[in-house]
Amino acid sequence: MIDASVASVRDALPEAQCGAPAFALAPPRVNELARRAVVALIGAPIALGIIWLGGAPLATLAGALSGIAAWEYYRIAREGGTTPMSVVGIVLSALIPIAVHAQQLGVFAVPLFAWTLVPLFVLALSIWTRGANGKPLGAAATTIFGALYTGGTLSYIYALRYFGYAVGDTAGALVVIMPVVLTWASDTGAYFTGRLVGGPKLIPSVSPAKTISGAVGAIVATVGACAAFVHYLLKPQAQLAFSPTGLIIFAVCISVTAQIGDLTESLLKREAGVKDSGTLFPGHGGVLDRLDSLFFVLPVTYALYYALLLPAPGG
């Protein structure tokens, strides 16, 4: 959401064509980077403000982004040969963060049986909408997974905003912002280390540009960013911290999770033969392109906070 990472800049720089004059590449590069910068400068403050406000604005933003991400996911799925029930999945995806908000307000609690009935409803619906020749099992599975992959994971941004250990708006906002910053640090560390050191590829069949050195650099950068964030922001402003060992474990897990999330979306696009998930953000691609790592990082962060986060009174 806030991510305007260096990896985005990397993707914007086209490779020079053999024999083409260098000056011919300058305008596209400048225009692409300018669009990315404008989107980041406008989007980041808005996102930060909505995170700080929390409540209905945050749930609405999460729901909207979830619905758009689901639409992009189902478009990729169709390109890959499956036939998801896109409308059903988009509605389910957008409603999950809203349902979490309603539960936070005490309006209603999502009953346990809903987690069984909803998949069964989608599967039954596939009988009439897809039929035997329309691969109903694949359609139902893709529809349900798409809703959980997008709305289910993004709903954790709301859960983190009202995390039990965070008291007050500032603390709640910092608890959300921290995994976003660490994801950006991981991506940045991977990019620069990979460019400077190079070496063997990480998983060339999925993402040819990623290297093992970049993965290690991502972890190192994330640990450093985590230590700085905790020392200068989380501890003094939110009275929360980690033990030294807990900080390292947390940062390493976030970096590894972020890289897995990035590789997962690369694999989805490679299987479907598409370059970008969408064009919502000029110069940045679609919601899936921007939030691929956060889909994995947010729920993992929620679990790690409960395991590792400590109160630090007097910060």
CSV table of C-alpha atoms in Angstrom, one decimal:
chain,number,residue,atom,x,y,z
A,1,MET,CA,0.0,0.0,0.0
A,2,ILE,CA,2.8,2.3,1.0
A,3,ASP,CA,5.3,0.4,-1.0
A,4,ALA,CA,7.2,2.4,-3.6
A,5,SER,CA,10.2,0.2,-3.4
A,6,VAL,CA,13.4,0.2,-5.4
A,7,ALA,CA,12.2,-3.0,-6.9
A,8,SER,CA,9.5,-0.9,-8.6
A,9,VAL,CA,12.2,1.3,-10.1
A,10,ARG,CA,14.1,-1.8,-11.2
A,11,ASP,CA,11.0,-3.0,-13.2
A,12,ALA,CA,10.6,0.4,-14.8
A,13,LEU,CA,14.1,0.4,-16.4
A,14,PRO,CA,13.9,-1.3,-19.8
A,15,GLU,CA,17.0,-3.1,-21.1
A,16,ALA,CA,18.8,-1.4,-23.9
A,17,GLN,CA,18.3,-2.9,-27.2
A,18,CYS,CA,21.4,-3.9,-29.1
A,19,GLY,CA,22.6,-1.1,-31.4
A,20,ALA,CA,20.0,1.4,-30.1
A,21,PRO,CA,21.3,4.9,-29.2
A,22,ALA,CA,21.5,5.5,-25.5
A,23,PHE,CA,19.6,8.8,-25.8
A,24,ALA,CA,16.6,7.0,-27.2
A,25,LEU,CA,16.0,5.3,-23.9
A,26,ALA,CA,16.1,8.4,-21.7
A,27,PRO,CA,12.5,9.7,-22.2
A,28,PRO,CA,10.7,6.4,-21.4
A,29,ARG,CA,12.9,6.0,-18.3
A,30,VAL,CA,12.3,9.5,-17.1
A,31,ASN,CA,8.5,9.4,-17.7
A,32,GLU,CA,8.2,6.0,-16.0
A,33,LEU,CA,10.2,7.0,-13.0
A,34,ALA,CA,8.2,10.3,-12.8
A,35,ARG,CA,4.9,8.4,-12.8
A,36,ARG,CA,6.1,6.1,-10.0
A,37,ALA,CA,7.3,9.0,-7.9
A,38,VAL,CA,4.1,10.9,-8.3
A,39,VAL,CA,2.0,7.9,-7.3
A,40,ALA,CA,4.2,7.2,-4.3
A,41,LEU,CA,4.2,10.9,-3.1
A,42,ILE,CA,0.4,11.0,-3.4
A,43,GLY,CA,-0.5,7.5,-2.2
A,44,ALA,CA,1.9,7.2,0.8
A,45,PRO,CA,0.5,10.1,2.9
A,46,ILE,CA,-3.1,9.1,2.1
A,47,ALA,CA,-2.4,5.5,3.2
A,48,LEU,CA,-0.6,6.6,6.4
A,49,GLY,CA,-3.5,8.9,7.2
A,50,ILE,CA,-6.1,6.2,6.7
A,51,ILE,CA,-4.0,3.7,8.8
A,52,TRP,CA,-3.9,6.2,11.6
A,53,LEU,CA,-7.6,6.9,11.5
A,54,GLY,CA,-8.4,3.2,11.5
A,55,GLY,CA,-12.1,2.2,11.8
A,56,ALA,CA,-14.4,2.4,8.8
A,57,PRO,CA,-11.9,4.3,6.6
A,58,LEU,CA,-9.3,1.6,7.0
A,59,ALA,CA,-11.9,-1.2,6.5
A,60,THR,CA,-13.2,0.5,3.4
A,61,LEU,CA,-9.7,0.9,1.9
A,62,ALA,CA,-8.8,-2.7,2.7
A,63,GLY,CA,-12.1,-3.9,1.2
A,64,ALA,CA,-11.7,-1.9,-1.9
A,65,LEU,CA,-8.1,-3.0,-2.4
A,66,SER,CA,-9.1,-6.6,-1.7
A,67,GLY,CA,-11.9,-6.5,-4.4
A,68,ILE,CA,-9.5,-5.0,-7.0
A,69,ALA,CA,-6.8,-7.5,-6.1
A,70,ALA,CA,-9.3,-10.4,-6.4
A,71,TRP,CA,-10.3,-9.1,-9.9
A,72,GLU,CA,-6.7,-9.1,-10.9
A,73,TYR,CA,-6.1,-12.5,-9.5
A,74,TYR,CA,-9.1,-14.0,-11.4
A,75,ARG,CA,-8.0,-12.3,-14.6
A,76,ILE,CA,-4.6,-14.0,-14.2
A,77,ALA,CA,-6.4,-17.3,-13.4
A,78,ARG,CA,-8.5,-17.0,-16.6
A,79,GLU,CA,-5.3,-16.4,-18.6
A,80,GLY,CA,-3.9,-19.6,-17.1
A,81,GLY,CA,-6.9,-21.6,-18.3
A,82,THR,CA,-9.2,-21.8,-15.3
A,83,THR,CA,-12.7,-20.4,-15.1
A,84,PRO,CA,-13.3,-18.8,-11.7
A,85,MET,CA,-16.6,-17.2,-10.6
A,86,SER,CA,-15.1,-13.8,-10.5
A,87,VAL,CA,-18.1,-11.8,-9.3
A,88,VAL,CA,-18.7,-14.1,-6.4
A,89,GLY,CA,-15.0,-14.1,-5.4
A,90,ILE,CA,-14.7,-10.3,-5.7
A,91,VAL,CA,-17.7,-9.8,-3.5
A,92,LEU,CA,-16.4,-12.3,-0.9
A,93,SER,CA,-12.9,-10.7,-1.0
A,94,ALA,CA,-14.2,-7.2,-0.4
A,95,LEU,CA,-16.6,-8.2,2.3
A,96,ILE,CA,-14.0,-10.0,4.5
A,97,PRO,CA,-12.3,-6.8,5.8
A,98,ILE,CA,-15.8,-5.2,6.3
A,99,ALA,CA,-16.8,-8.3,8.3
A,100,VAL,CA,-13.7,-7.9,10.5
A,101,HIS,CA,-14.6,-4.3,11.1
A,102,ALA,CA,-18.1,-5.2,12.1
A,103,GLN,CA,-16.8,-7.8,14.5
A,104,GLN,CA,-14.5,-5.2,16.0
A,105,LEU,CA,-17.5,-2.9,16.6
A,106,GLY,CA,-19.5,-5.7,18.1
A,107,VAL,CA,-22.2,-5.5,15.4
A,108,PHE,CA,-22.0,-9.2,14.8
A,109,ALA,CA,-19.5,-12.0,15.0
A,110,VAL,CA,-18.9,-14.2,11.9
A,111,PRO,CA,-20.2,-17.7,13.1
A,112,LEU,CA,-17.9,-20.6,12.8
A,113,PHE,CA,-20.2,-22.5,10.5
A,114,ALA,CA,-19.9,-19.7,7.9
A,115,TRP,CA,-16.3,-20.9,7.1
A,116,THR,CA,-17.8,-24.2,6.0
A,117,LEU,CA,-21.0,-23.0,4.4
A,118,VAL,CA,-19.5,-20.4,2.2
A,119,PRO,CA,-17.1,-22.8,0.4
A,120,LEU,CA,-20.0,-25.3,0.1
A,121,PHE,CA,-22.2,-22.6,-1.4
A,122,VAL,CA,-19.5,-21.7,-4.0
A,123,LEU,CA,-19.0,-25.3,-4.9
A,124,ALA,CA,-22.8,-25.8,-5.3
A,125,LEU,CA,-23.0,-22.7,-7.4
A,126,SER,CA,-20.4,-24.0,-9.7
A,127,ILE,CA,-22.7,-26.8,-10.7
A,128,TRP,CA,-25.1,-24.4,-12.4
A,129,THR,CA,-22.6,-21.8,-13.5
A,130,ARG,CA,-20.0,-24.1,-14.9
A,131,GLY,CA,-21.4,-27.5,-15.5
A,132,ALA,CA,-19.5,-30.7,-16.1
A,133,ASN,CA,-17.6,-29.3,-19.1
A,134,GLY,CA,-16.6,-26.0,-17.3
A,135,LYS,CA,-14.3,-27.6,-14.7
A,136,PRO,CA,-16.5,-26.8,-11.7
A,137,LEU,CA,-14.1,-28.1,-9.1
A,138,GLY,CA,-11.2,-25.9,-10.4
A,139,ALA,CA,-13.6,-23.0,-10.7
A,140,ALA,CA,-14.8,-23.3,-7.1
A,141,ALA,CA,-11.3,-23.9,-5.7
A,142,THR,CA,-9.9,-20.9,-7.6
A,143,THR,CA,-12.8,-18.7,-6.5
A,144,ILE,CA,-12.4,-19.5,-2.8
A,145,PHE,CA,-8.6,-19.4,-2.8
A,146,GLY,CA,-8.7,-16.0,-4.6
A,147,ALA,CA,-11.0,-14.5,-2.0
A,148,LEU,CA,-8.8,-15.8,0.9
A,149,TYR,CA,-5.5,-14.9,-0.8
A,150,THR,CA,-6.6,-11.3,-1.3
A,151,GLY,CA,-9.4,-10.2,1.2
A,152,GLY,CA,-8.5,-12.8,3.8
A,153,THR,CA,-4.9,-11.7,4.1
A,154,LEU,CA,-5.5,-7.9,3.7
A,155,SER,CA,-8.0,-8.0,6.5
A,156,TYR,CA,-5.1,-8.5,8.8
A,157,ILE,CA,-4.2,-4.8,8.3
A,158,TYR,CA,-7.3,-4.1,10.3
A,159,ALA,CA,-6.5,-6.7,12.9
A,160,LEU,CA,-3.0,-5.3,13.3
A,161,ARG,CA,-4.4,-1.8,13.6
A,162,TYR,CA,-6.3,-2.9,16.7
A,163,PHE,CA,-3.7,-5.4,18.0
A,164,GLY,CA,-4.3,-6.2,21.6
A,165,TYR,CA,-0.9,-4.9,22.8
A,166,ALA,CA,-1.2,-1.6,21.0
A,167,VAL,CA,-2.8,1.2,23.1
A,168,GLY,CA,-3.9,4.3,21.2
A,169,ASP,CA,-4.0,5.5,17.6
A,170,THR,CA,-0.2,6.1,17.3
A,171,ALA,CA,0.7,2.7,18.7
A,172,GLY,CA,-1.9,1.0,16.5
A,173,ALA,CA,-0.6,2.8,13.4
A,174,LEU,CA,3.0,1.9,14.1
A,175,VAL,CA,2.1,-1.8,14.6
A,176,VAL,CA,0.7,-1.7,11.0
A,177,ILE,CA,3.4,0.4,9.5
A,178,MET,CA,6.3,-1.7,10.8
A,179,PRO,CA,5.7,-4.8,8.6
A,180,VAL,CA,5.2,-2.5,5.6
A,181,VAL,CA,8.5,-0.7,6.2
A,182,LEU,CA,10.3,-4.0,6.8
A,183,THR,CA,8.9,-5.4,3.5
A,184,TRP,CA,10.2,-2.4,1.7
A,185,ALA,CA,13.6,-2.7,3.4
A,186,SER,CA,13.7,-6.4,2.4
A,187,ASP,CA,12.9,-5.6,-1.2
A,188,THR,CA,15.4,-2.8,-1.3
A,189,GLY,CA,18.2,-4.9,0.3
A,190,ALA,CA,17.6,-7.7,-2.2
A,191,TYR,CA,17.7,-5.4,-5.2
A,192,PHE,CA,21.0,-3.5,-4.3
A,193,THR,CA,22.8,-6.6,-3.0
A,194,GLY,CA,21.8,-8.6,-6.0
A,195,ARG,CA,23.0,-5.9,-8.3
A,196,LEU,CA,26.3,-5.4,-6.5
A,197,VAL,CA,27.2,-9.0,-5.7
A,198,GLY,CA,25.3,-11.0,-8.2
A,199,GLY,CA,26.1,-14.7,-8.2
A,200,PRO,CA,23.9,-17.8,-8.4
A,201,LYS,CA,20.2,-17.4,-9.1
A,202,LEU,CA,17.7,-18.1,-6.3
A,203,ILE,CA,14.9,-19.8,-8.3
A,204,PRO,CA,15.5,-18.9,-12.0
A,205,SER,CA,12.5,-20.9,-13.2
A,206,VAL,CA,10.2,-18.5,-11.3
A,207,SER,CA,12.1,-15.2,-11.2
A,208,PRO,CA,15.3,-15.1,-13.3
A,209,ALA,CA,16.5,-11.8,-11.8
A,210,LYS,CA,16.6,-12.9,-8.1
A,211,THR,CA,19.9,-14.1,-6.7
A,212,ILE,CA,20.9,-15.9,-3.5
A,213,SER,CA,23.1,-12.9,-2.5
A,214,GLY,CA,20.0,-10.7,-2.9
A,215,ALA,CA,18.0,-12.9,-0.6
A,216,VAL,CA,20.8,-12.7,2.0
A,217,GLY,CA,21.1,-9.0,1.6
A,218,ALA,CA,17.3,-8.7,2.0
A,219,ILE,CA,17.5,-10.4,5.4
A,220,VAL,CA,20.4,-8.2,6.6
A,221,ALA,CA,18.6,-5.0,5.5
A,222,THR,CA,15.4,-6.1,7.2
A,223,VAL,CA,17.2,-6.9,10.5
A,224,GLY,CA,18.8,-3.4,10.4
A,225,ALA,CA,15.6,-1.7,9.5
A,226,CYS,CA,13.7,-3.6,12.3
A,227,ALA,CA,16.3,-2.5,14.9
A,228,ALA,CA,16.0,1.1,13.9
A,229,PHE,CA,12.2,1.1,13.7
A,230,VAL,CA,11.9,-0.5,17.2
A,231,HIS,CA,14.5,1.9,18.8
A,232,TYR,CA,13.3,5.1,17.3
A,233,LEU,CA,9.6,4.6,16.8
A,234,LEU,CA,8.0,1.5,18.3
A,235,LYS,CA,9.6,1.6,21.7
A,236,PRO,CA,9.3,5.3,22.5
A,237,GLN,CA,5.9,5.9,20.8
A,238,ALA,CA,4.1,2.7,21.4
A,239,GLN,CA,5.9,1.3,24.5
A,240,LEU,CA,6.4,-2.0,22.6
A,241,ALA,CA,9.6,-3.8,21.8
A,242,PHE,CA,11.3,-7.2,21.2
A,243,SER,CA,14.0,-9.1,23.1
A,244,PRO,CA,17.3,-9.0,21.1
A,245,THR,CA,16.8,-12.6,20.0
A,246,GLY,CA,13.1,-12.0,19.3
A,247,LEU,CA,14.0,-9.0,17.1
A,248,ILE,CA,16.3,-11.0,14.9
A,249,ILE,CA,13.8,-13.9,14.6
A,250,PHE,CA,11.0,-11.4,13.8
A,251,ALA,CA,13.0,-9.6,11.1
A,252,VAL,CA,14.3,-12.8,9.5
A,253,CYS,CA,10.8,-14.3,9.3
A,254,ILE,CA,9.4,-11.1,7.8
A,255,SER,CA,12.1,-10.9,5.1
A,256,VAL,CA,11.8,-14.6,4.2
A,257,THR,CA,8.0,-14.3,4.1
A,258,ALA,CA,8.1,-11.2,2.0
A,259,GLN,CA,10.4,-12.9,-0.5
A,260,ILE,CA,8.1,-15.9,-0.7
A,261,GLY,CA,5.1,-13.6,-1.3
A,262,ASP,CA,6.9,-11.9,-4.1
A,263,LEU,CA,8.0,-15.2,-5.7
A,264,THR,CA,4.4,-16.6,-5.4
A,265,GLU,CA,3.0,-13.7,-7.5
A,266,SER,CA,5.8,-14.1,-10.0
A,267,LEU,CA,4.9,-17.8,-10.3
A,268,LEU,CA,1.2,-17.0,-10.8
A,269,LYS,CA,2.0,-14.5,-13.6
A,270,ARG,CA,4.6,-16.7,-15.2
A,271,GLU,CA,2.1,-19.6,-15.3
A,272,ALA,CA,-0.5,-17.4,-16.9
A,273,GLY,CA,2.0,-15.7,-19.2
A,274,VAL,CA,1.2,-12.1,-18.1
A,275,LYS,CA,3.7,-9.4,-17.2
A,276,ASP,CA,1.7,-7.2,-14.7
A,277,SER,CA,-1.4,-8.0,-12.7
A,278,GLY,CA,-3.1,-4.7,-13.7
A,279,THR,CA,-2.6,-1.0,-14.4
A,280,LEU,CA,-4.3,0.7,-11.4
A,281,PHE,CA,-1.1,2.5,-10.2
A,282,PRO,CA,0.6,4.2,-13.1
A,283,GLY,CA,4.2,3.0,-13.3
A,284,HIS,CA,3.6,0.5,-10.5
A,285,GLY,CA,1.3,-2.1,-12.0
A,286,GLY,CA,-1.7,-3.5,-10.2
A,287,VAL,CA,-2.7,-4.1,-6.6
A,288,LEU,CA,-1.2,-7.6,-6.7
A,289,ASP,CA,2.1,-6.3,-8.0
A,290,ARG,CA,2.3,-3.8,-5.2
A,291,LEU,CA,1.0,-5.9,-2.3
A,292,ASP,CA,2.2,-9.4,-3.3
A,293,SER,CA,4.6,-9.6,-0.3
A,294,LEU,CA,2.2,-8.0,2.1
A,295,PHE,CA,-0.4,-10.7,1.4
A,296,PHE,CA,2.0,-13.1,3.2
A,297,VAL,CA,3.6,-10.7,5.6
A,298,LEU,CA,0.5,-9.3,7.3
A,299,PRO,CA,-0.9,-12.5,8.7
A,300,VAL,CA,2.6,-13.8,9.6
A,301,THR,CA,3.3,-10.5,11.4
A,302,TYR,CA,0.1,-10.9,13.4
A,303,ALA,CA,1.2,-14.4,14.6
A,304,LEU,CA,4.7,-13.2,15.4
A,305,TYR,CA,3.5,-10.2,17.4
A,306,TYR,CA,1.7,-12.5,19.8
A,307,ALA,CA,4.8,-14.8,20.1
A,308,LEU,CA,7.5,-12.1,20.3
A,309,LEU,CA,6.3,-8.6,21.0
A,310,LEU,CA,6.9,-7.3,24.6
A,311,PRO,CA,5.5,-4.4,26.5
A,312,ALA,CA,8.2,-1.7,27.1
A,313,PRO,CA,6.7,0.8,29.7
A,314,GLY,CA,8.3,4.2,29.6
A,315,GLY,CA,9.9,3.3,26.2
